[in-house]
Amino acid sequence: FAMLLHAEVKSGLQIGDYADAFDVKDCSSAQTRGKTLCYRWVYGGRPVVAVFTRSVDDNMVSLAKQLQAKLFENSNKQLRAFVVVLSDKPKKYEGQLSELAQKNRLRTLPLTVFKDAKGPPDYKIAANAEVTVLMWTGLQVQANHAFAAGELNAAAIDKVITSLSTILE
């Protein structure tokens, strides 16, 4: 019954939308740590998973670890992914993300910060979305998952990981 009262969060670019360029500060990649760059541009038309989050909790770490595993499994399909922490105080996250990446061996999954809690304007990240996961290929969004605070759990993560098939065919 409680589920009926809870409106589904709608956040981010919708299926069919074009993924525009935006800059983030890399906090974890060996080659680009500390640099500002655009992963949407770097990854081009490849299949990409972009995770926008406003918190870094255990479920977010679990999602990151599962994405890292999928990057290895699908390297032949050129799968790419990156995590973007949206914050008005990005410096607060830089060290934390670097440590997190090392501790969890997130070698090919960049953990980045975007210096505005609202996110890149063109991406329409909803204020009530704690986590928004966008998947695109050829720069066109193929899947969108949005979660309010506390909604990203094991079942939600499984749903996200399962939907990778939409960009890997």
Short mmCIF file of N, CA, C and O in Angstrom, two decimals, residues 20-24 36-44 82:
data_model
loop_
_atom_site.label_atom_id
_atom_site.label_comp_id
_atom_site.label_asym_id
_atom_site.label_seq_id
_atom_site.Cartn_x
_atom_site.Cartn_y
_atom_site.Cartn_z
N ASP A 20 24.37 15.47 -23.92
CA ASP A 20 25.21 16.62 -24.22
C ASP A 20 26.51 16.57 -23.41
O ASP A 20 26.60 15.88 -22.41
N ALA A 21 27.48 17.36 -23.84
CA ALA A 21 28.77 17.41 -23.15
C ALA A 21 28.67 18.22 -21.85
O ALA A 21 27.91 19.18 -21.77
N PHE A 22 29.43 17.80 -20.84
CA PHE A 22 29.55 18.56 -19.58
C PHE A 22 30.86 18.17 -18.92
O PHE A 22 31.33 17.05 -19.08
N ASP A 23 31.44 19.10 -18.18
CA ASP A 23 32.73 18.85 -17.54
C ASP A 23 32.57 18.39 -16.10
O ASP A 23 31.69 18.86 -15.37
N VAL A 24 33.45 17.48 -15.71
CA VAL A 24 33.53 17.00 -14.33
C VAL A 24 35.00 17.04 -13.91
O VAL A 24 35.89 17.13 -14.75
N THR A 36 40.00 18.40 -15.01
CA THR A 36 38.62 18.63 -15.42
C THR A 36 38.51 18.19 -16.88
O THR A 36 39.34 18.57 -17.70
N LEU A 37 37.51 17.35 -17.14
CA LEU A 37 37.33 16.85 -18.50
C LEU A 37 35.88 16.44 -18.72
O LEU A 37 35.08 16.46 -17.79
N CYS A 38 35.57 16.08 -19.95
CA CYS A 38 34.22 15.69 -20.32
C CYS A 38 34.24 14.22 -20.75
O CYS A 38 34.72 13.90 -21.83
N TYR A 39 33.74 13.34 -19.88
CA TYR A 39 33.72 11.92 -20.23
C TYR A 39 32.73 11.61 -21.35
O TYR A 39 32.93 10.68 -22.12
N ARG A 40 31.67 12.41 -21.47
CA ARG A 40 30.74 12.19 -22.57
C ARG A 40 31.50 12.36 -23.89
O ARG A 40 31.36 11.59 -24.82
N TRP A 41 32.38 13.35 -23.93
CA TRP A 41 33.18 13.61 -25.13
C TRP A 41 34.26 12.53 -25.30
O TRP A 41 34.45 12.02 -26.40
N VAL A 42 34.95 12.19 -24.22
CA VAL A 42 36.02 11.19 -24.26
C VAL A 42 35.49 9.84 -24.76
O VAL A 42 36.12 9.17 -25.56
N TYR A 43 34.29 9.45 -24.29
CA TYR A 43 33.75 8.14 -24.63
C TYR A 43 33.01 8.11 -25.97
O TYR A 43 32.73 7.04 -26.50
N GLY A 44 32.70 9.27 -26.51
CA GLY A 44 32.09 9.34 -27.84
C GLY A 44 30.82 8.51 -27.97
O GLY A 44 29.98 8.50 -27.08
N PHE A 82 30.92 6.07 -15.82
CA PHE A 82 31.52 7.00 -14.87
C PHE A 82 30.47 7.42 -13.86
O PHE A 82 29.27 7.37 -14.12
#
